Amino acid sequence: MPETPTSPEVPEDPVPPTDDDSDSDTDTDTDTDTDTDTDTDTDTDTDTDTDT
């Protein structure tokens, strides 16, 4: 009688599949728009005319 080949060992799943039909969708959209416009215009005109 011929030798029956042994089937390869199947490793067990470390995490068993869960058949939950609950879908948890968490969508968090956080839009933070910070517009800081600082315009500093400093015009210093010094005209010194000395006529002697």
N, C-alpha and C. Protein backbone atom coordinates (compact mmCIF):
# COMPACT_ATOMS: atom_id res chain seq x y z
N MET A 1 0.85 -1.19 0.00
CA MET A 1 0.00 0.00 0.00
C MET A 1 0.89 1.24 0.00
N PRO A 2 0.60 2.16 -0.93
CA PRO A 2 1.46 3.35 -1.00
C PRO A 2 1.23 4.28 0.19
N GLU A 3 2.28 5.03 0.51
CA GLU A 3 2.21 5.95 1.65
C GLU A 3 1.34 7.16 1.29
N THR A 4 0.45 7.52 2.20
CA THR A 4 -0.42 8.68 1.95
C THR A 4 0.34 9.95 2.31
N PRO A 5 0.42 10.89 1.36
CA PRO A 5 1.14 12.13 1.70
C PRO A 5 0.36 12.93 2.74
N THR A 6 1.10 13.49 3.65
CA THR A 6 0.43 14.27 4.70
C THR A 6 0.19 15.69 4.19
N SER A 7 -0.92 16.22 4.57
CA SER A 7 -1.25 17.58 4.11
C SER A 7 -0.39 18.58 4.88
N PRO A 8 0.01 19.63 4.22
CA PRO A 8 0.84 20.62 4.91
C PRO A 8 0.07 21.28 6.05
N GLU A 9 0.82 21.60 7.08
CA GLU A 9 0.17 22.20 8.24
C GLU A 9 -0.30 23.61 7.91
N VAL A 10 -1.53 23.88 8.26
CA VAL A 10 -2.07 25.22 8.01
C VAL A 10 -1.97 26.00 9.31
N PRO A 11 -1.23 27.11 9.29
CA PRO A 11 -1.12 27.89 10.54
C PRO A 11 -2.44 28.56 10.88
N GLU A 12 -2.71 28.60 12.16
CA GLU A 12 -3.96 29.23 12.59
C GLU A 12 -3.86 30.74 12.47
N ASP A 13 -5.01 31.33 12.18
CA ASP A 13 -5.05 32.79 12.13
C ASP A 13 -4.92 33.33 13.54
N PRO A 14 -4.00 34.27 13.76
CA PRO A 14 -3.89 34.83 15.11
C PRO A 14 -5.12 35.65 15.49
N VAL A 15 -5.77 36.25 14.46
CA VAL A 15 -6.98 37.03 14.73
C VAL A 15 -8.12 36.39 13.95
N PRO A 16 -9.08 35.85 14.64
CA PRO A 16 -10.19 35.22 13.91
C PRO A 16 -11.02 36.28 13.20
N PRO A 17 -11.48 35.97 12.01
CA PRO A 17 -12.29 36.97 11.29
C PRO A 17 -13.61 37.21 12.00
N THR A 18 -13.98 38.46 12.09
CA THR A 18 -15.24 38.80 12.74
C THR A 18 -16.26 39.12 11.66
N ASP A 19 -17.43 38.61 11.84
CA ASP A 19 -18.50 38.82 10.87
C ASP A 19 -19.48 39.86 11.40
N ASP A 20 -18.95 41.02 11.70
CA ASP A 20 -19.82 42.11 12.15
C ASP A 20 -20.25 42.91 10.94
N ASP A 21 -21.53 43.18 10.87
CA ASP A 21 -22.04 43.98 9.76
C ASP A 21 -22.19 45.44 10.16
N SER A 22 -21.44 45.87 11.14
CA SER A 22 -21.54 47.26 11.56
C SER A 22 -20.38 48.02 10.96
N ASP A 23 -20.73 49.05 10.21
CA ASP A 23 -19.70 49.88 9.59
C ASP A 23 -19.59 51.17 10.40
N SER A 24 -18.42 51.40 10.92
CA SER A 24 -18.19 52.63 11.67
C SER A 24 -17.33 53.54 10.81
N ASP A 25 -17.96 54.59 10.31
CA ASP A 25 -17.24 55.57 9.50
C ASP A 25 -17.13 56.85 10.30
N THR A 26 -15.93 57.22 10.61
CA THR A 26 -15.71 58.46 11.35
C THR A 26 -14.97 59.41 10.44
N ASP A 27 -15.65 60.47 10.03
CA ASP A 27 -15.04 61.48 9.18
C ASP A 27 -14.89 62.75 9.99
N THR A 28 -13.67 63.14 10.20
CA THR A 28 -13.41 64.37 10.94
C THR A 28 -12.69 65.33 10.01
N ASP A 29 -13.37 66.39 9.64
CA ASP A 29 -12.79 67.41 8.77
C ASP A 29 -12.57 68.67 9.58
N THR A 30 -11.34 69.02 9.77
CA THR A 30 -11.02 70.23 10.51
C THR A 30 -10.27 71.17 9.58
N ASP A 31 -10.90 72.26 9.24
CA ASP A 31 -10.28 73.26 8.37
C ASP A 31 -9.98 74.49 9.20
N THR A 32 -8.73 74.79 9.36
CA THR A 32 -8.33 75.98 10.11
C THR A 32 -7.59 76.90 9.17
N ASP A 33 -8.21 78.01 8.85
CA ASP A 33 -7.59 78.99 7.96
C ASP A 33 -7.26 80.22 8.79
N THR A 34 -6.00 80.48 8.93
CA THR A 34 -5.56 81.67 9.67
C THR A 34 -4.83 82.57 8.70
N ASP A 35 -5.44 83.70 8.40
CA ASP A 35 -4.83 84.68 7.51
C ASP A 35 -4.45 85.90 8.33
N THR A 36 -3.19 86.15 8.46
CA THR A 36 -2.72 87.32 9.21
C THR A 36 -1.94 88.20 8.24
N ASP A 37 -2.51 89.34 7.94
CA ASP A 37 -1.86 90.30 7.05
C ASP A 37 -1.42 91.49 7.87
N THR A 38 -0.14 91.67 7.98
CA THR A 38 0.38 92.82 8.71
C THR A 38 1.17 93.67 7.72
N ASP A 39 0.64 94.83 7.43
CA ASP A 39 1.31 95.75 6.53
C ASP A 39 1.82 96.93 7.34
N THR A 40 3.11 97.08 7.40
CA THR A 40 3.70 98.21 8.12
C THR A 40 4.48 99.04 7.10
N ASP A 41 3.97 100.23 6.84
CA ASP A 41 4.63 101.14 5.91
C ASP A 41 5.18 102.31 6.71
N THR A 42 6.46 102.42 6.74
CA THR A 42 7.08 103.54 7.44
C THR A 42 7.85 104.36 6.41
N ASP A 43 7.36 105.57 6.17
CA ASP A 43 8.02 106.47 5.23
C ASP A 43 8.59 107.64 6.01
N THR A 44 9.86 107.74 6.04
CA THR A 44 10.51 108.86 6.73
C THR A 44 11.29 109.66 5.69
N ASP A 45 10.82 110.86 5.46
CA ASP A 45 11.50 111.74 4.51
C ASP A 45 12.12 112.89 5.29
N THR A 46 13.39 112.96 5.27
CA THR A 46 14.08 114.07 5.95
C THR A 46 14.84 114.86 4.89
N ASP A 47 14.38 116.06 4.67
CA ASP A 47 15.04 116.94 3.70
C ASP A 47 15.70 118.07 4.47
N THR A 48 16.98 118.12 4.42
CA THR A 48 17.69 119.21 5.09
C THR A 48 18.40 120.02 4.02
N ASP A 49 17.94 121.24 3.84
CA ASP A 49 18.55 122.15 2.86
C ASP A 49 19.22 123.27 3.63
N THR A 50 20.50 123.34 3.53
CA THR A 50 21.22 124.42 4.21
C THR A 50 21.85 125.29 3.14
N ASP A 51 21.34 126.50 3.05
CA ASP A 51 21.89 127.46 2.09
C ASP A 51 22.63 128.52 2.87
N THR A 52 23.87 128.59 2.67
CA THR A 52 24.64 129.61 3.39
C THR A 52 25.09 130.64 2.39
